[in-house]
Structures are given as C-alpha cells and as structure tokens.
Short mmCIF file of C-alpha atoms and ligand atoms in Angstrom, two decimals:
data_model
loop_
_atom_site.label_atom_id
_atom_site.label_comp_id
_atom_site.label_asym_id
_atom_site.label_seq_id
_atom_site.Cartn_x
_atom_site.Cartn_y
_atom_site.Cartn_z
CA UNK A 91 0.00 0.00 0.00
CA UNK A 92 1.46 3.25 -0.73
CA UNK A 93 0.87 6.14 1.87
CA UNK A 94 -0.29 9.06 0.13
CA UNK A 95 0.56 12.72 0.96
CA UNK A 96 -0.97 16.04 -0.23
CA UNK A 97 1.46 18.59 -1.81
CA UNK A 98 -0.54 21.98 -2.07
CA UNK A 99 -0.18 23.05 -6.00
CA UNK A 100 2.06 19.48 -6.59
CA UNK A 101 5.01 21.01 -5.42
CA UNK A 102 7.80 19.16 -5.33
CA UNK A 103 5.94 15.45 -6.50
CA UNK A 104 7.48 14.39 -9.64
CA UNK A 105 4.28 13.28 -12.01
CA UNK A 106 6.49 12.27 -14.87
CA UNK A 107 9.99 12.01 -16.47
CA UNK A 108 11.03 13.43 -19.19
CA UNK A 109 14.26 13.45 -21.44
CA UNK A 110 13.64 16.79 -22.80
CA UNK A 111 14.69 19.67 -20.25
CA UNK A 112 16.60 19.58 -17.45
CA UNK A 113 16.26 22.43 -14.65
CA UNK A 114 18.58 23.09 -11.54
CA UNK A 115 16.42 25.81 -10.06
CA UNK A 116 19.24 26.41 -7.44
CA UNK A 117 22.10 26.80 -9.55
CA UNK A 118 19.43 28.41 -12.58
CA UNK A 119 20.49 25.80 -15.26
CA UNK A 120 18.59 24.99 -18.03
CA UNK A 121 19.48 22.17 -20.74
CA UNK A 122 17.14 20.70 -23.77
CA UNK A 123 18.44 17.43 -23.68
CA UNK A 124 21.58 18.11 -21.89
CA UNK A 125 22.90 20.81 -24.07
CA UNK A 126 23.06 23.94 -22.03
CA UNK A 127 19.98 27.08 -23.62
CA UNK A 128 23.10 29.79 -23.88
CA UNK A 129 24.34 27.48 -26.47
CA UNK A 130 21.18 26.55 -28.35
CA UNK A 131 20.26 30.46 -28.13
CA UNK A 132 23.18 31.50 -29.27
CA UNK A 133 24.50 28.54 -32.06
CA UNK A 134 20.59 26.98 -32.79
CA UNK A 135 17.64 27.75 -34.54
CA UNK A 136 14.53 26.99 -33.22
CA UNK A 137 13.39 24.67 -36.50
CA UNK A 138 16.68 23.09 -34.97
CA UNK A 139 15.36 22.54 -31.62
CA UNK A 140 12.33 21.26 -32.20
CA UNK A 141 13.83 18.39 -33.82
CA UNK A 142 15.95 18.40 -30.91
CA UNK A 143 13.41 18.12 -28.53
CA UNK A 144 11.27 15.52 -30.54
CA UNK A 145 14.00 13.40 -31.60
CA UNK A 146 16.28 13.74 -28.60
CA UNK A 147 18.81 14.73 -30.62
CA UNK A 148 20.54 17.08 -33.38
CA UNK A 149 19.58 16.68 -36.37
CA UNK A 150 22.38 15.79 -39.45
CA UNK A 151 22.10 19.26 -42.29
CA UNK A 152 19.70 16.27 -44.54
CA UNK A 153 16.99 15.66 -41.72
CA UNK A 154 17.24 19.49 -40.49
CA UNK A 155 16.22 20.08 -44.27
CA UNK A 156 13.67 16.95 -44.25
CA UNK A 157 11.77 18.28 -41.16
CA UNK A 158 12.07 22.12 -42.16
CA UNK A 159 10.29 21.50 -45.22
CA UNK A 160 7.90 18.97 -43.70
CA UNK A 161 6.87 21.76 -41.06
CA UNK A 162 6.89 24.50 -44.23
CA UNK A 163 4.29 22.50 -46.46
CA UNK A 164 1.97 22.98 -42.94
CA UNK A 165 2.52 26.83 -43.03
CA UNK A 166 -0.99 27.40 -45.20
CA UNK A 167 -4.19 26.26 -42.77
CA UNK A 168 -7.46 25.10 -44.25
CA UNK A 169 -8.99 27.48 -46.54
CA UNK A 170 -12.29 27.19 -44.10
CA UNK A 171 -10.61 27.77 -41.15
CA UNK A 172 -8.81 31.30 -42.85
CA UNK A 173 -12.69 32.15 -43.74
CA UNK A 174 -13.94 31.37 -40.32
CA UNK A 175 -10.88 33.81 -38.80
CA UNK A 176 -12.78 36.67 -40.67
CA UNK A 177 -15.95 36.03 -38.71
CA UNK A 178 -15.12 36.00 -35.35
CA UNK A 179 -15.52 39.47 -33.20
CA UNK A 180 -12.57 42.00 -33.35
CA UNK A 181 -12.64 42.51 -30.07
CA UNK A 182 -11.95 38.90 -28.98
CA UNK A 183 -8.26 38.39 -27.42
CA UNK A 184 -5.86 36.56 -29.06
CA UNK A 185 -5.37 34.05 -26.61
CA UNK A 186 -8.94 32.87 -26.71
CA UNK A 187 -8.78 33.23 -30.70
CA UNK A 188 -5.86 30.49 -30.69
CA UNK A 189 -7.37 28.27 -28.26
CA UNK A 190 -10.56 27.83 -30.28
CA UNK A 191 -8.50 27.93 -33.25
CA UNK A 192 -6.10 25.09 -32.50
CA UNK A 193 -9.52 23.35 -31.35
CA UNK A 194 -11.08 24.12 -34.40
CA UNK A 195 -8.31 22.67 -36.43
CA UNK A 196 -9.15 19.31 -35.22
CA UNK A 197 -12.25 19.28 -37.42
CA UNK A 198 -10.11 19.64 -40.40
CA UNK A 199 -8.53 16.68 -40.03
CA UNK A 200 -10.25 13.56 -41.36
CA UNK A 201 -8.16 11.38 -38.55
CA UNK A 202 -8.27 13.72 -35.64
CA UNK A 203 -8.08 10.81 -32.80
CA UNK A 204 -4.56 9.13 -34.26
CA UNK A 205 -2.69 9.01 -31.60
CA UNK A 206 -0.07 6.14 -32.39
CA UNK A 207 2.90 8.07 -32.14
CA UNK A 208 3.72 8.64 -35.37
CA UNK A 209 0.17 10.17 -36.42
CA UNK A 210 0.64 12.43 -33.07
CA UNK A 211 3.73 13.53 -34.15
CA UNK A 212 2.37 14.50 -37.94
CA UNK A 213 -0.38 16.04 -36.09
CA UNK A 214 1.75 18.27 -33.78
CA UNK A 215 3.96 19.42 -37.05
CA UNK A 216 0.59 19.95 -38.38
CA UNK A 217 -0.44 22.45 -35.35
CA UNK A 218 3.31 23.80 -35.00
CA UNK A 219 3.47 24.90 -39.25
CA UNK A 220 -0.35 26.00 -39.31
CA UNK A 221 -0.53 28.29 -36.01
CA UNK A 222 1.54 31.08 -36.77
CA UNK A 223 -1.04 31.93 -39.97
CA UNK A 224 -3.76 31.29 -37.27
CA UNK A 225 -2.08 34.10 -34.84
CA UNK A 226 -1.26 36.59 -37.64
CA UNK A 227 -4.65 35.87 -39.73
CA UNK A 228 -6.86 36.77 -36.65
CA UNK A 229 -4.51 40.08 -35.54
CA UNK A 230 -4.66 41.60 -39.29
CA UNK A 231 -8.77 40.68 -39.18
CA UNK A 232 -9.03 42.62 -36.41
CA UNK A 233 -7.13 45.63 -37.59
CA UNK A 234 -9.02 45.30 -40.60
CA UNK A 235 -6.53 43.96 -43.11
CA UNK A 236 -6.50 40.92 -45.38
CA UNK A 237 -4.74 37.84 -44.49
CA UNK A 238 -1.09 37.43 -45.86
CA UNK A 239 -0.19 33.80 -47.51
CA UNK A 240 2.76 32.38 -45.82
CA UNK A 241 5.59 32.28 -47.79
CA UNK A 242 7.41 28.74 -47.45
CA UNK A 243 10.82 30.37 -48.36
CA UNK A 244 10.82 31.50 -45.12
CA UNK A 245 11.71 30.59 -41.55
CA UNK A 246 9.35 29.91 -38.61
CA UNK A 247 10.34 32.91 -37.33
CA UNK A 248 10.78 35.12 -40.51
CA UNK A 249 7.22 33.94 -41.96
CA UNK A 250 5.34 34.79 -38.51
CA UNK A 251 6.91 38.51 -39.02
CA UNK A 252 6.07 38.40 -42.29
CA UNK A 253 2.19 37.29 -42.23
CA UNK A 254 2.19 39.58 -39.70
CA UNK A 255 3.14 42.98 -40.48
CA UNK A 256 2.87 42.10 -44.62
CA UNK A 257 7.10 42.31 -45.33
CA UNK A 258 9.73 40.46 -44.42
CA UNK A 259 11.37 40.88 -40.96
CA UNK A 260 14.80 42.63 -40.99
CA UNK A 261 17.22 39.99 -40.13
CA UNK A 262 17.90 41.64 -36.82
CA UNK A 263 14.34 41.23 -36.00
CA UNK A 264 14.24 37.76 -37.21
CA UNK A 265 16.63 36.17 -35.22
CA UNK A 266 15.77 37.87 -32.28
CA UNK A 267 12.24 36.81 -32.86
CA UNK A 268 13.96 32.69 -33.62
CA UNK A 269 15.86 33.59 -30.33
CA UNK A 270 12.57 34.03 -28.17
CA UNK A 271 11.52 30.75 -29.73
CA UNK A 272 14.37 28.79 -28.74
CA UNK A 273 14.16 29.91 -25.19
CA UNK A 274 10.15 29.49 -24.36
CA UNK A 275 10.36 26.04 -26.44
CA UNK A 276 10.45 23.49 -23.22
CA UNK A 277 10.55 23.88 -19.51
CA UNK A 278 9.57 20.70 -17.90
CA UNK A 279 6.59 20.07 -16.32
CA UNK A 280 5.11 23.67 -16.03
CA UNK A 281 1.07 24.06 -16.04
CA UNK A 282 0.45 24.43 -19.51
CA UNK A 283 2.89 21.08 -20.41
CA UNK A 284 1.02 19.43 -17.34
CA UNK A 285 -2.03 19.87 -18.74
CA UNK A 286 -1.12 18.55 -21.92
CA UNK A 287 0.33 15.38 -20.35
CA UNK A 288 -2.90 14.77 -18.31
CA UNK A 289 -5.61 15.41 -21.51
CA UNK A 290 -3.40 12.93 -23.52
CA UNK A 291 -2.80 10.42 -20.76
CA UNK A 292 -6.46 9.66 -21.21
CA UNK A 293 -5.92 8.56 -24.54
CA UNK A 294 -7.71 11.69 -25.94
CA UNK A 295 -6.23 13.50 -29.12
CA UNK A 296 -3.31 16.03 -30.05
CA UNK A 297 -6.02 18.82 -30.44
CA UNK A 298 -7.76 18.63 -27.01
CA UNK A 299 -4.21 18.31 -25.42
CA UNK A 300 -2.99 21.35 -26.82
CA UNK A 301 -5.78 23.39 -26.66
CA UNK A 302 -6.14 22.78 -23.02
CA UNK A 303 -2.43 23.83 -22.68
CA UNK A 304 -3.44 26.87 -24.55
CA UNK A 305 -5.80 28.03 -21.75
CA UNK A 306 -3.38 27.20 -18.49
CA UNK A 307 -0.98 29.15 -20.53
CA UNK A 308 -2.80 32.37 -20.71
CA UNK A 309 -3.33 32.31 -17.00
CA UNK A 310 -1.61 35.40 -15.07
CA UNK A 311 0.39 33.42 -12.96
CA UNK A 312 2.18 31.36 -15.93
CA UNK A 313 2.40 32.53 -19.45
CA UNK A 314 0.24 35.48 -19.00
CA UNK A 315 2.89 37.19 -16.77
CA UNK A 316 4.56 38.27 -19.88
CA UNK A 317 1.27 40.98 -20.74
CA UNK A 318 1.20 41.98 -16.61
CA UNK A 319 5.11 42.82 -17.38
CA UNK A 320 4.11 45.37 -20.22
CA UNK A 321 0.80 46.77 -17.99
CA UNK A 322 3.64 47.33 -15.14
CA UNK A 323 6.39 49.17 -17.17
CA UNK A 324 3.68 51.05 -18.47
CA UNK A 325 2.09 52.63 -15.70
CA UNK A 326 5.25 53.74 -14.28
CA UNK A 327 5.84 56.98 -16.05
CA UNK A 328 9.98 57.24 -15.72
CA UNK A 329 12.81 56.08 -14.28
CA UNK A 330 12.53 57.56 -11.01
CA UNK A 331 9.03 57.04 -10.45
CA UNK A 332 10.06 52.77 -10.24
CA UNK A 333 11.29 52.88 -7.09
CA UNK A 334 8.14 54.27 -4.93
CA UNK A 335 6.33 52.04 -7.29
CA UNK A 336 8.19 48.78 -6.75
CA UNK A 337 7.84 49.49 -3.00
CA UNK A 338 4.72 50.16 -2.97
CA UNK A 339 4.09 46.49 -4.39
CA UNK A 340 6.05 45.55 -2.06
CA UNK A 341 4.61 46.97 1.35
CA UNK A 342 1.11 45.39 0.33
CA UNK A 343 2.14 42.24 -0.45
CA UNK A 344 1.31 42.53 -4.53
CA UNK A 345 3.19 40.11 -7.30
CA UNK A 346 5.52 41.90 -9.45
CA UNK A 347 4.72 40.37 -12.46
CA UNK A 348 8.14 38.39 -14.40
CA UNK A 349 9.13 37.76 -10.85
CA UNK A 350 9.76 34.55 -8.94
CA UNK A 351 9.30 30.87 -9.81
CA UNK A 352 8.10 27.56 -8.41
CA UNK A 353 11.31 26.01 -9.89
CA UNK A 354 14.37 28.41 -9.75
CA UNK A 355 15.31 30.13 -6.60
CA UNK A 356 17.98 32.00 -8.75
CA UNK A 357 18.01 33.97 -12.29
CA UNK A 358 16.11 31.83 -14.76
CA UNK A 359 18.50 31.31 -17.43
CA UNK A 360 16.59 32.36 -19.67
CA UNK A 361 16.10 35.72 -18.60
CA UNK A 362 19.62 36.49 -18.40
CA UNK A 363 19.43 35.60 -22.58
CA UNK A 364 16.34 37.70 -22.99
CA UNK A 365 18.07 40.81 -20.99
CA UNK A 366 20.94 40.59 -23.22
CA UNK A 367 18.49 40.69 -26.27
CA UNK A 368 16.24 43.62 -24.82
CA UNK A 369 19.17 45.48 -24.00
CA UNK A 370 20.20 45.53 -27.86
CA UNK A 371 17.07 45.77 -29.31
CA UNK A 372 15.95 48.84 -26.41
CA UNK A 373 18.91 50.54 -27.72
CA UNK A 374 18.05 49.32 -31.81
CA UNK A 375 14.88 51.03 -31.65
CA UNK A 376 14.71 53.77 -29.16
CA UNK A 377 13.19 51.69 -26.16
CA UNK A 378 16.09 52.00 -24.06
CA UNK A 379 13.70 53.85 -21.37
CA UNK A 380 11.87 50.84 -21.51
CA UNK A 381 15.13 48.30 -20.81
CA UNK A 382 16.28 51.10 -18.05
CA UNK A 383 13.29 51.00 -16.00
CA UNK A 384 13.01 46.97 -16.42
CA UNK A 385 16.85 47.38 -15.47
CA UNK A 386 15.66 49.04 -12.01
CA UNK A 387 13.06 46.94 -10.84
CA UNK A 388 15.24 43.48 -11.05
CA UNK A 389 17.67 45.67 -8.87
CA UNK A 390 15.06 47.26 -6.23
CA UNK A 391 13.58 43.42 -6.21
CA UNK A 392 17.28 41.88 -5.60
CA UNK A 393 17.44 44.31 -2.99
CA UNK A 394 14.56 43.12 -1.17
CA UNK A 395 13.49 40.25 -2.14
CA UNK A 396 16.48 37.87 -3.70
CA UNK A 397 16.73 36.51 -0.30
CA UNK A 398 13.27 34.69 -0.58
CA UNK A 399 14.50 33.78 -3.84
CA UNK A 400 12.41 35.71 -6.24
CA UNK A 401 14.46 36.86 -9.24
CA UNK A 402 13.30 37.43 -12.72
CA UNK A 403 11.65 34.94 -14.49
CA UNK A 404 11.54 34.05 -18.72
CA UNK A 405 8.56 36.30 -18.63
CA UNK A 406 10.36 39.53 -17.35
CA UNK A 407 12.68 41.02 -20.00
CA UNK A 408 10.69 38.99 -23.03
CA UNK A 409 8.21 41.72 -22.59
CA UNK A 410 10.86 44.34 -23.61
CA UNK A 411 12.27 42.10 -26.02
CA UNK A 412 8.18 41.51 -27.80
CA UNK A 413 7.67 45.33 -27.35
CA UNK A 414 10.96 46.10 -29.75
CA UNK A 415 10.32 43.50 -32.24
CA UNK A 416 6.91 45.31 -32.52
CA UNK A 417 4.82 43.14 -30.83
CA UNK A 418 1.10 44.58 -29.49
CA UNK A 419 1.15 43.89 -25.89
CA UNK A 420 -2.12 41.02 -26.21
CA UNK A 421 0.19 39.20 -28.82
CA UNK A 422 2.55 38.50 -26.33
CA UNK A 423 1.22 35.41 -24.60
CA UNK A 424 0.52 34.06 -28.29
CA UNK A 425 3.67 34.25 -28.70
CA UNK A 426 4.86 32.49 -26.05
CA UNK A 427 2.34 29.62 -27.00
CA UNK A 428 3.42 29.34 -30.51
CA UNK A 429 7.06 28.65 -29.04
CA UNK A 430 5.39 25.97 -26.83
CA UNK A 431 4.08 24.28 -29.13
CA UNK A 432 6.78 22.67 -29.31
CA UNK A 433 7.53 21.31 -25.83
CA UNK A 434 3.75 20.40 -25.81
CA UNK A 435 3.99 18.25 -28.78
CA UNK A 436 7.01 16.61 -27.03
CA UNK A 437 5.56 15.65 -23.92
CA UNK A 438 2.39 14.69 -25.86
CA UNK A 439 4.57 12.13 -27.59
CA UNK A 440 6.76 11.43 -24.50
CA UNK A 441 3.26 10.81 -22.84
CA UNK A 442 2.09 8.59 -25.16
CA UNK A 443 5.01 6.42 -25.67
CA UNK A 444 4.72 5.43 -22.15
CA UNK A 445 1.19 5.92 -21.10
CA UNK A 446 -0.17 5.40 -17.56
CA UNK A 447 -3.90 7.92 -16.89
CA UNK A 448 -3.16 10.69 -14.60
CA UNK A 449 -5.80 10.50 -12.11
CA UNK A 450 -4.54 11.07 -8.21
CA UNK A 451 -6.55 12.10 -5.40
CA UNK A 452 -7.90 14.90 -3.52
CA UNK A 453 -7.69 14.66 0.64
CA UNK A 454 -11.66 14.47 1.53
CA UNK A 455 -12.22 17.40 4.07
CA UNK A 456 -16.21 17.69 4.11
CA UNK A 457 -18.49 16.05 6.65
CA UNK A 458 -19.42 12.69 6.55
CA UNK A 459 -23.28 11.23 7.30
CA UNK A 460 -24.44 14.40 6.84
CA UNK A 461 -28.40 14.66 6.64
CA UNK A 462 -30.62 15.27 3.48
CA UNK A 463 -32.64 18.16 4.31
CA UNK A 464 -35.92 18.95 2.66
CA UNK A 465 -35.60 21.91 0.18
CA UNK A 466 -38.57 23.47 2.35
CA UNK A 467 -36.39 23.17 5.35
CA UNK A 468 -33.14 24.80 4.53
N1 LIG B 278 6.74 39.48 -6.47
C1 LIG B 278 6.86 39.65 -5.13
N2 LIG B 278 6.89 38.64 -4.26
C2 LIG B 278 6.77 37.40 -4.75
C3 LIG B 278 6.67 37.15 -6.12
C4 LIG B 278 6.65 38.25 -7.00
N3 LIG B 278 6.53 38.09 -8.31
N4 LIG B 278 6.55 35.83 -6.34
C5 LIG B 278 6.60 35.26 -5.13
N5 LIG B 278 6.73 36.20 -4.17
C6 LIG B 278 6.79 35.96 -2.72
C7 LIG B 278 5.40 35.67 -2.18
O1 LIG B 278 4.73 36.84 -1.80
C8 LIG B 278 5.72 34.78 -1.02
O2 LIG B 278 6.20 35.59 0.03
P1 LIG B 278 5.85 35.23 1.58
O3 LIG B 278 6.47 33.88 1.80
O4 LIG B 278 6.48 36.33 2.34
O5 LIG B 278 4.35 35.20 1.65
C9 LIG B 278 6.91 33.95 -1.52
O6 LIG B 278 7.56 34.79 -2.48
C10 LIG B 278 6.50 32.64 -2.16
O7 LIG B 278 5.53 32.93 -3.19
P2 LIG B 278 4.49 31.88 -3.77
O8 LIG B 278 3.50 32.60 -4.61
O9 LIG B 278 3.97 31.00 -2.69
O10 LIG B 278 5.45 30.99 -4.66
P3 LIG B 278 4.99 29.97 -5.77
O11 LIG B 278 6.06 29.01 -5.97
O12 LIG B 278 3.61 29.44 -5.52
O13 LIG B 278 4.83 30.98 -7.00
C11 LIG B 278 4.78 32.05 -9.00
C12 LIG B 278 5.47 30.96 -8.20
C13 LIG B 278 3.30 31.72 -9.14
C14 LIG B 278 5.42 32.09 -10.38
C15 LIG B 278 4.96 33.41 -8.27
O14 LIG B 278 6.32 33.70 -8.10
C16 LIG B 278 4.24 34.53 -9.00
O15 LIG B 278 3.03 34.71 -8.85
N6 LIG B 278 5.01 35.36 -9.81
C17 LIG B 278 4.41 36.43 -10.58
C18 LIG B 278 3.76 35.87 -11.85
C19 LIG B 278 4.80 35.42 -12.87
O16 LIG B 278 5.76 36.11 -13.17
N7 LIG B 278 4.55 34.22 -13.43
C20 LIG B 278 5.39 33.65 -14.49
C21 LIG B 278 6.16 32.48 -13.98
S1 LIG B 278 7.20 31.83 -15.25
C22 LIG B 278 6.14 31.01 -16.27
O17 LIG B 278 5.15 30.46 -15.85
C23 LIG B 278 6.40 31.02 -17.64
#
C-alpha cells in the first residue's frame, strides 16, 4: 500500500519524467536534452530545436532540411478555417482566438483521434506549421486587413513577421524573434505542459491536449505574466518614479509580475538571454527607457526580495524584447504559445510512448453522514 501525501499546487511530487529539459532551479540551469539554452540560443535555430526536442537529438544538415520543409508544407491552414478567422468578433483576445483555433483545427482533419505516435507527431507538425497563420490571420482581421499567404521560403520565425506585419522581418528582427523561440520552447513540467500530459494520458487526441495547454498558458500566474510585465512598465511613467512604485508592491504584499518561480530560486536562465536581447534591441529602436526601467526593478527586487528567492523569471525582460520586435502587448502570450508548441507536442509524444492515466486524489475534508434536508427546510 502506498501512503499518500498532499502537496498543495504538486510542489515538489514528480508526475512524470522526461528526457527533454533539465532544470537546476538552485544553480538556474537549463538544458534541452543536456545541451546547455546559452548554447542553443546563441549557435541553434529553433526549426533546430524542435527536432531536438522531438528526436532527442541534433539533427544531421539532410533531416534538419527533411523536417524544415515537412513543417513549411503545414505553413498554409485550411482554406475554411482562414474564412472562419474573418468572422469572429474584433474585439476577442488573441489568446482565446488560438485556443478555439487550435480546437477548431481538429475538425479539419479527417483522422483527428490518431494518436499512435507517429500520427501524433504528424499532427503536432501539423499544429506547429499551421498556427503562426492562425495568430497573424486573426490580428490583421481585427485591424481590418486581409490575411497574408505564408511564404514557405521563409523561416518559422521570418514567416510569422512576415504574415504579420505584410514584409519580411529585418534579419535583426528575425533572429531575435527565432531567439525568443528557442528559449520558451520546453521547460519541464510547467502548467500548460502538465495539462497537456494529463488530456493525452487519457488517450484523448493532439487537439484537445494542446488546446487545453493553450488556456493554463494564458493564466496570469504562468504565461500570461509576460502581458502583466508590459501593464507594469507602463504605468510607471519614468525612471525615477520605479522605485516608490516597486515598494509600494512591495509593502502590500502585490506580485511583481516576471518575478519569482516555483522552480528556480535564482536567475532563470533564460532571462539572463532575454536581458541581453532587450538590452540591444531597447537601444536598436529607441526603447532604451523601456530596458532602463526593467533594469531598475530586477535591482530594487534583488534588494529586497532575492533573499526569498524571487528573481526574474523568462517572462520579465521577453516583454521588452516583444515590445521592440513590434509586438502589441495582447500578442505577447501568443507568442509564447506558438514557441510551446513545441515542448507540448514533445511531452504529448513522451506521454504517449509510455502511457499510464493521470488520475490522483484529492484529501476528503467535508463532513461525513451528513443529513438530506428537505428543500422546504433549509
Ligand atoms: N513578487 C513579489 N513577491 C513574490 C513574487 C513576486 N513576483 N513571487 C513570489 N513572491 C513571494 C510571495 O509573496 C511569497 O512571500 P511570503 O512567503 O512572504 O508570503 C513567496 O515569495 C513565495 O511565493 P508563492 O507565490 O507561494 O510561490 P509559488 O512558488 O507558488 O509561485 C509564481 C510561483 C506563481 C510564479 C509566483 O512567483 C508569481 O506569482 N510570480 C508572478 C507571476 C509570474 O511572473 N509568473 C510567471 C512564472 S514563469 C512562467 O510560468 C512562464
């Protein structure tokens, strides 16, 4: 018999294993399948890495060209789906357009439930290729402008930019943009990648697994922290005015948003990659009051609250880093997602490969023999 205990928010109970990423929250290491993310961020692309994290290992230059074009000829979604983009409300959020989106996809597909591994992973590059166009097809709809083909010429990262804004990304942009990608790709098994796991383990379908994980990762707490990043270095008005406003967080007990993590108790690796990349592209494109006031919260919050662990998190300095590529601040979070995808798709098929249901159990705390009481007498 096995004793069970209750772990508030499953912290610290491992619910699966993974050879994928590997996270030392103390020392603030990060590897996708043991190679270290300065190295894949700074030598990698992220076509590179998805292979990388779906094959569990590099690819040779022949398969790197096999699976780029593979994920290329699933840039261009279903004609109906492109027609249904231009019918749903401008004023819907992105998030929720993606979510129903990646749902919707399913009913494009005349084998939706496949899921022997190899029609999971065909259906992941499927999702991967086709939700960029979804992202960039709703944003133009809503400003009003008609969708952009995707150009299979391009990158993942280069034909986002492009659908999006109707030119091709400089190439500064571009790989700052493929940078981003590399670095939000995988991180174990965070809410959004949890909730994949668990919608799969029931032997459901790619779609449902992903569009669950599309909804845990708008929620302010995970993915979401990236937009309450933007709000924050928004409202304060200038350099000086961070301090008072930091502390002011601070006295009544409020989040500062791209702070802290339940996994690193030091600088998330990842940040320190994204700072680097704001800082450049703050100073690229005249943001650099932007990077300066990010700059000045991390060093109020080491100040005061390093000690408890909190440091910045991926979601802090990828807000400056969207902002400067040209990012509106509700596309953020998409982007994030469209990056995850990827580490999704890979736990999907870890997940499946070695399927057991995820179903623990909650600690009963109600009454017991508690009396039915006639609605009349309540
Ligand atoms: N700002 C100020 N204090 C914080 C912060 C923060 N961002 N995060 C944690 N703390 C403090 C808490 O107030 C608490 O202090 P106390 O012990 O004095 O009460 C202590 O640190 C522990 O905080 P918890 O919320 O219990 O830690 P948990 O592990 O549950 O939280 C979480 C992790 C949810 C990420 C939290 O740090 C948070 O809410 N951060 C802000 C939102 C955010 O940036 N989320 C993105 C995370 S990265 C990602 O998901 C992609």
């Amino acid at each position: 018999m096995t004793t069970a205990t209750f772990a508030k928010g499953l912290e610290g109970i491992v619910a699966a294993e993974t050879q994928m990423s590997y996270i030392d929250g103390q020392k603030g290491v990060l590897e996708y399948v043991g190679i270290p993310i300065g190295e894949l961020s700074s030598n990698s692309t992220f076509e590179e890495v998805v292979f990388l994290l779906w094959n569990l290992r590099l690819p040779r230059a022949d398969e790197l060209k096999e699976f780029t074009a593979a994920l290329r000829s699933n840039y261009m979604p279903p004609e109906g789906l492109i027609q249904r983009i231009g019918a749903l409300p401008k004023t819907a959020q992105p998030m929720h357009a993606l979510r129903t989106l990646i749902s919707e996809l399913a009913l494009y597909d005349t084998t939706p439930n496949a899921n022997d591994v190899d029609a999971a992973r065909a259906k992941s590059i499927r999702i991967l290729g086709m939700a960029p166009a979804l992202v960039a097809c709703f944003d133009r709809h809503r400003r009003g402008l008609p969708f952009v083909k995707p150009d299979t010429s391009l990158t993942f990262a280069q034909n986002f930019l492009y659908m999006l804004n109707g030119e091709a990304p400089t190439p500064t942009m571009a790989r700052a943009f493929d940078i981003c990608m590399i670095l939000h790709a995988d991180h174990g098994l965070n809410n959004s990648t949890f909730t994949a796991r668990v919608i799969i383990s029931t032997l459901s379908d790619v779609y449902s697994a992903l569009t669950g994980a599309v909804g845990s990762l708008r929620g302010p707490l995970h993915g979401g922290a990236n937009e309450g990043v933007m709000h924050m270095l928004n409202e304060i008005p200038n350099l000086e005015a961070v301090e008072p406003y930091v502390m002011g967080k601070i006295e009544r007990h409020e989040k500062i948003m791209g702070f802290g993590h339940r996994v690193y108790k030091a600088k998330d690796p990842r940040a320190t990659d994204l700072q680097k990349l704001a800082k450049k592209l703050a100073e690229d494109t005249g943001n650099s009051d932007l990077y300066a006031k990010s700059n000045a919260i991390e060093k109020i919050m080491e100040r005061e609250v390093a000690s408890k662990g909190i440091y910045p998190n991926v979601d802090f300095y990828s807000a400056t880093t969207y902002h400067c590529i040209g990012l509106k601040l509700d596309l953020f979070t998409p982007m994030f997602a469209l990056s995850r995808i990827a580490g999704w798709s890979g736990h999907v098929l870890e997940q499946l490969r070695d399927n057991r249901l995820f179903r623990p159990k909650a600690a009963y705390i109600g009454p017991h023999d508690a009396p039915y009481i006639p609605i009349a007498e309540r």
